[in-house]
Amino acid sequence: MSGTIAASVKQPDLSGLDELLESFSLEPGSTQRSVLIPVLQAIQERYGWLPKDALRRVSEHFGIPLSNIYGVVTFYAQFYLAPRGRHTVRCCRGTACHVRGASIVLSTIEQVLGVGDGETTPEMAFTVETVACLGTCFLAPVMMIDENYYGKLDAKKVRQVFKEFRKAVESPEAK
Ligand code: FES
C-alpha cells in the first residue's frame, strides 16, 4: 500500500541503481510485468520504498511507460511509494472488528500517534494502515504492531499497548 508522511519526502541517493537495473533483463518472450515485479521488489529491498526518481529510471531502462509502472505499484499492497516507519500498525476494519468498536480503536491510534490511515509519524517510528481482516476475528477488535497481535481492544487498552510498546522499544535491553 502506498502512504503519506507528515514530513516532506526526501529522495534517497540513487547511485548504484543503474547496476541493479542492469542485473535484470527483459528476456525474449517474457512480459514487461514479469520483469517489472522482481525489479520493483529489488528496489524496495534496497531503499525500503519506491522513490519516484527510481521508477522514472525503471521506465527509461526497460521502455515501460511510467503510467504502467504506477499501475502495478498501486495494485500490489507490498509496494510503498513513501518511506515507512520503523514499526507498522495495522488496524482491522473488517466486519467482526467493526461491530465490536474498530472505529474507536482507530481513532485512539490516531490520537496517540497523531497520524491516520496510510500515514507515517514525522519521526518515522510508526506507519498506520487499516486492513480488511487480520484473520483473528475471535479477538475483535484487533490491531497488530509489526508481527504482534493485540485483541479485545478498547481505547484504554490501545493507549496501554502503545505505552508498553514504547517502553519496551526504548529500554536499554531492546537496543
Ligand atoms: S474482522 Fe478483524 S480480524 Fe477479522
mmCIF file of C-alpha atoms and ligand atoms in Angstrom:
data_model
loop_
_atom_site.group_PDB
_atom_site.id
_atom_site.type_symbol
_atom_site.label_atom_id
_atom_site.label_comp_id
_atom_site.label_asym_id
_atom_site.label_seq_id
_atom_site.Cartn_x
_atom_site.Cartn_y
_atom_site.Cartn_z
ATOM 1 C CA MET A 1 0.000 0.000 0.000
ATOM 2 C CA SER A 2 1.227 3.483 -0.741
ATOM 3 C CA GLY A 3 1.212 6.055 2.007
ATOM 4 C CA THR A 4 1.913 9.595 3.004
ATOM 5 C CA ILE A 5 4.107 11.008 5.686
ATOM 6 C CA ALA A 6 3.683 14.140 7.653
ATOM 7 C CA ALA A 7 7.162 15.419 6.806
ATOM 8 C CA SER A 8 8.269 16.156 3.219
ATOM 9 C CA VAL A 9 9.677 13.123 1.415
ATOM 10 C CA LYS A 10 13.437 13.194 0.944
ATOM 11 C CA GLN A 11 14.567 11.343 -2.163
ATOM 12 C CA PRO A 12 17.432 8.904 -1.460
ATOM 13 C CA ASP A 13 20.797 8.758 -3.215
ATOM 14 C CA LEU A 14 20.159 6.513 -6.215
ATOM 15 C CA SER A 15 23.793 5.804 -7.129
ATOM 16 C CA GLY A 16 24.065 2.092 -7.768
ATOM 17 C CA LEU A 17 20.572 1.895 -9.186
ATOM 18 C CA ASP A 18 21.831 1.524 -12.771
ATOM 19 C CA GLU A 19 23.867 -1.583 -11.837
ATOM 20 C CA LEU A 20 20.815 -3.023 -10.122
ATOM 21 C CA LEU A 21 18.707 -2.425 -13.239
ATOM 22 C CA GLU A 22 21.450 -3.933 -15.449
ATOM 23 C CA SER A 23 21.206 -7.161 -13.450
ATOM 24 C CA PHE A 24 17.694 -7.696 -14.815
ATOM 25 C CA SER A 25 16.935 -8.298 -18.445
ATOM 26 C CA LEU A 26 13.782 -8.496 -20.482
ATOM 27 C CA GLU A 27 14.141 -11.993 -21.988
ATOM 28 C CA PRO A 28 12.570 -12.639 -25.381
ATOM 29 C CA GLY A 29 9.043 -13.849 -24.782
ATOM 30 C CA SER A 30 8.837 -12.535 -21.231
ATOM 31 C CA THR A 31 6.285 -9.885 -20.391
ATOM 32 C CA GLN A 32 7.083 -6.446 -19.050
ATOM 33 C CA ARG A 33 5.170 -7.312 -15.900
ATOM 34 C CA SER A 34 7.246 -10.461 -15.324
ATOM 35 C CA VAL A 35 10.449 -8.417 -15.119
ATOM 36 C CA LEU A 36 8.866 -5.384 -13.503
ATOM 37 C CA ILE A 37 7.758 -7.022 -10.258
ATOM 38 C CA PRO A 38 11.183 -8.509 -9.361
ATOM 39 C CA VAL A 39 12.818 -5.175 -10.278
ATOM 40 C CA LEU A 40 10.417 -3.248 -8.027
ATOM 41 C CA GLN A 41 10.966 -5.764 -5.216
ATOM 42 C CA ALA A 42 14.750 -5.358 -5.524
ATOM 43 C CA ILE A 43 14.487 -1.552 -5.457
ATOM 44 C CA GLN A 44 12.218 -1.645 -2.432
ATOM 45 C CA GLU A 45 14.549 -4.051 -0.662
ATOM 46 C CA ARG A 46 17.431 -1.639 -1.227
ATOM 47 C CA TYR A 47 15.731 1.656 -0.310
ATOM 48 C CA GLY A 48 12.827 0.475 1.866
ATOM 49 C CA TRP A 49 10.316 2.077 -0.523
ATOM 50 C CA LEU A 50 9.977 3.065 -4.204
ATOM 51 C CA PRO A 51 11.302 6.588 -4.810
ATOM 52 C CA LYS A 52 9.665 8.276 -7.802
ATOM 53 C CA ASP A 53 13.047 9.025 -9.429
ATOM 54 C CA ALA A 54 13.823 5.300 -9.301
ATOM 55 C CA LEU A 55 10.533 4.489 -11.022
ATOM 56 C CA ARG A 56 11.393 7.006 -13.743
ATOM 57 C CA ARG A 57 14.744 5.242 -14.275
ATOM 58 C CA VAL A 58 12.961 1.870 -14.469
ATOM 59 C CA SER A 59 10.649 3.317 -17.114
ATOM 60 C CA GLU A 60 13.568 4.595 -19.223
ATOM 61 C CA HIS A 61 15.681 1.478 -18.764
ATOM 62 C CA PHE A 62 13.037 -1.072 -19.750
ATOM 63 C CA GLY A 63 10.951 1.149 -22.049
ATOM 64 C CA ILE A 64 7.878 0.613 -19.864
ATOM 65 C CA PRO A 65 5.505 3.609 -19.673
ATOM 66 C CA LEU A 66 5.595 5.231 -16.230
ATOM 67 C CA SER A 67 1.806 5.005 -16.026
ATOM 68 C CA ASN A 68 2.043 1.190 -16.371
ATOM 69 C CA ILE A 69 4.627 1.078 -13.587
ATOM 70 C CA TYR A 70 2.402 3.123 -11.276
ATOM 71 C CA GLY A 71 -0.471 0.824 -12.219
ATOM 72 C CA VAL A 72 1.493 -2.173 -10.917
ATOM 73 C CA VAL A 73 2.837 -0.375 -7.849
ATOM 74 C CA THR A 74 -0.593 0.776 -6.733
ATOM 75 C CA PHE A 75 -2.192 -2.619 -7.459
ATOM 76 C CA TYR A 76 0.060 -4.619 -5.112
ATOM 77 C CA ALA A 77 -0.126 -3.892 -1.384
ATOM 78 C CA GLN A 78 3.532 -4.963 -0.983
ATOM 79 C CA PHE A 79 4.837 -1.790 -2.686
ATOM 80 C CA TYR A 80 5.283 1.555 -0.943
ATOM 81 C CA LEU A 81 5.507 4.971 -2.598
ATOM 82 C CA ALA A 82 6.667 6.714 0.571
ATOM 83 C CA PRO A 83 9.191 5.885 3.300
ATOM 84 C CA ARG A 84 7.850 3.650 6.063
ATOM 85 C CA GLY A 85 8.076 3.965 9.787
ATOM 86 C CA ARG A 86 10.243 1.512 11.740
ATOM 87 C CA HIS A 87 7.046 -0.131 13.055
ATOM 88 C CA THR A 88 3.828 -0.895 11.179
ATOM 89 C CA VAL A 89 0.494 -0.571 12.978
ATOM 90 C CA ARG A 90 -2.336 -2.468 11.265
ATOM 91 C CA CYS A 91 -5.828 -1.713 12.499
ATOM 92 C CA CYS A 92 -8.544 -4.115 11.376
ATOM 93 C CA ARG A 93 -11.692 -2.590 9.899
ATOM 94 C CA GLY A 94 -13.335 -5.927 8.996
ATOM 95 C CA THR A 95 -16.939 -6.690 9.912
ATOM 96 C CA ALA A 96 -16.238 -8.568 13.150
ATOM 97 C CA CYS A 97 -13.974 -5.778 14.363
ATOM 98 C CA HIS A 98 -16.261 -3.046 13.065
ATOM 99 C CA VAL A 99 -19.222 -4.240 15.137
ATOM 100 C CA ARG A 100 -17.011 -4.502 18.230
ATOM 101 C CA GLY A 101 -15.580 -0.988 18.088
ATOM 102 C CA ALA A 102 -12.845 -0.825 15.427
ATOM 103 C CA SER A 103 -13.588 2.849 14.825
ATOM 104 C CA ILE A 104 -12.756 3.628 18.467
ATOM 105 C CA VAL A 105 -9.530 1.643 18.128
ATOM 106 C CA LEU A 106 -8.548 3.582 15.004
ATOM 107 C CA SER A 107 -9.459 6.982 16.414
ATOM 108 C CA THR A 108 -7.451 6.193 19.567
ATOM 109 C CA ILE A 109 -4.445 5.160 17.445
ATOM 110 C CA GLU A 110 -4.795 8.466 15.596
ATOM 111 C CA GLN A 111 -4.921 10.376 18.887
ATOM 112 C CA VAL A 112 -1.938 8.535 20.351
ATOM 113 C CA LEU A 113 0.281 8.760 17.249
ATOM 114 C CA GLY A 114 -1.049 11.930 15.645
ATOM 115 C CA VAL A 115 -1.400 10.286 12.207
ATOM 116 C CA GLY A 116 -4.110 8.271 10.476
ATOM 117 C CA ASP A 117 -4.542 5.529 7.914
ATOM 118 C CA GLY A 118 -1.734 5.477 5.326
ATOM 119 C CA GLU A 119 0.389 7.972 7.243
ATOM 120 C CA THR A 120 3.737 7.825 8.994
ATOM 121 C CA THR A 121 4.729 9.729 12.111
ATOM 122 C CA PRO A 122 7.228 12.540 11.435
ATOM 123 C CA GLU A 123 9.993 10.832 13.448
ATOM 124 C CA MET A 124 9.482 7.729 11.234
ATOM 125 C CA ALA A 125 8.596 5.489 14.188
ATOM 126 C CA PHE A 126 5.140 4.234 13.078
ATOM 127 C CA THR A 127 3.204 3.774 9.847
ATOM 128 C CA VAL A 128 -0.533 3.238 10.289
ATOM 129 C CA GLU A 129 -2.626 1.097 7.948
ATOM 130 C CA THR A 130 -6.155 -0.253 8.046
ATOM 131 C CA VAL A 131 -6.781 -3.756 6.722
ATOM 132 C CA ALA A 132 -9.867 -5.761 5.765
ATOM 133 C CA CYS A 133 -9.247 -8.642 8.222
ATOM 134 C CA LEU A 134 -6.267 -9.765 10.266
ATOM 135 C CA GLY A 135 -7.543 -13.344 10.406
ATOM 136 C CA THR A 136 -8.097 -13.305 14.163
ATOM 137 C CA CYS A 137 -11.768 -12.266 14.303
ATOM 138 C CA PHE A 138 -12.222 -14.076 17.644
ATOM 139 C CA LEU A 139 -10.006 -11.338 19.135
ATOM 140 C CA ALA A 140 -12.067 -8.482 17.662
ATOM 141 C CA PRO A 141 -11.424 -5.622 17.665
ATOM 142 C CA VAL A 142 -7.803 -6.287 16.754
ATOM 143 C CA MET A 143 -4.676 -4.410 15.756
ATOM 144 C CA MET A 144 -1.136 -5.509 15.072
ATOM 145 C CA ILE A 145 2.143 -3.756 15.715
ATOM 146 C CA ASP A 146 4.702 -5.417 13.466
ATOM 147 C CA GLU A 147 4.122 -9.176 13.964
ATOM 148 C CA ASN A 148 2.296 -8.930 17.304
ATOM 149 C CA TYR A 149 -1.489 -9.138 17.709
ATOM 150 C CA TYR A 150 -3.415 -7.121 20.286
ATOM 151 C CA GLY A 151 -7.057 -8.130 20.707
ATOM 152 C CA LYS A 152 -10.291 -7.295 22.500
ATOM 153 C CA LEU A 153 -9.244 -3.677 22.430
ATOM 154 C CA ASP A 154 -10.874 -0.532 23.695
ATOM 155 C CA ALA A 155 -9.469 2.988 23.896
ATOM 156 C CA LYS A 156 -7.830 2.373 27.267
ATOM 157 C CA LYS A 157 -6.134 -0.843 26.103
ATOM 158 C CA VAL A 158 -4.848 0.809 22.916
ATOM 159 C CA ARG A 159 -3.216 3.554 24.962
ATOM 160 C CA GLN A 160 -1.733 0.941 27.294
ATOM 161 C CA VAL A 161 -0.358 -1.106 24.392
ATOM 162 C CA PHE A 162 1.481 1.885 22.943
ATOM 163 C CA LYS A 163 2.773 2.929 26.335
ATOM 164 C CA GLU A 164 4.211 -0.547 26.952
ATOM 165 C CA PHE A 165 5.448 -0.922 23.380
ATOM 166 C CA ARG A 166 7.340 2.360 23.537
ATOM 167 C CA LYS A 167 8.780 1.453 26.907
ATOM 168 C CA ALA A 168 9.935 -1.945 25.600
ATOM 169 C CA VAL A 169 11.419 -0.494 22.396
ATOM 170 C CA GLU A 170 13.178 2.311 24.228
ATOM 171 C CA SER A 171 14.537 0.146 27.050
ATOM 172 C CA PRO A 172 18.329 -0.430 27.002
ATOM 173 C CA GLU A 173 17.811 -4.225 26.599
ATOM 174 C CA ALA A 174 15.821 -3.649 23.404
ATOM 175 C CA LYS A 175 18.688 -1.751 21.761
HETATM 176 S S1 FES B 1 -12.581 -8.757 11.001
HETATM 177 FE FE1 FES B 1 -10.993 -8.043 12.278
HETATM 178 S S2 FES B 1 -9.690 -9.776 12.488
HETATM 179 FE FE2 FES B 1 -11.241 -10.428 11.126
#
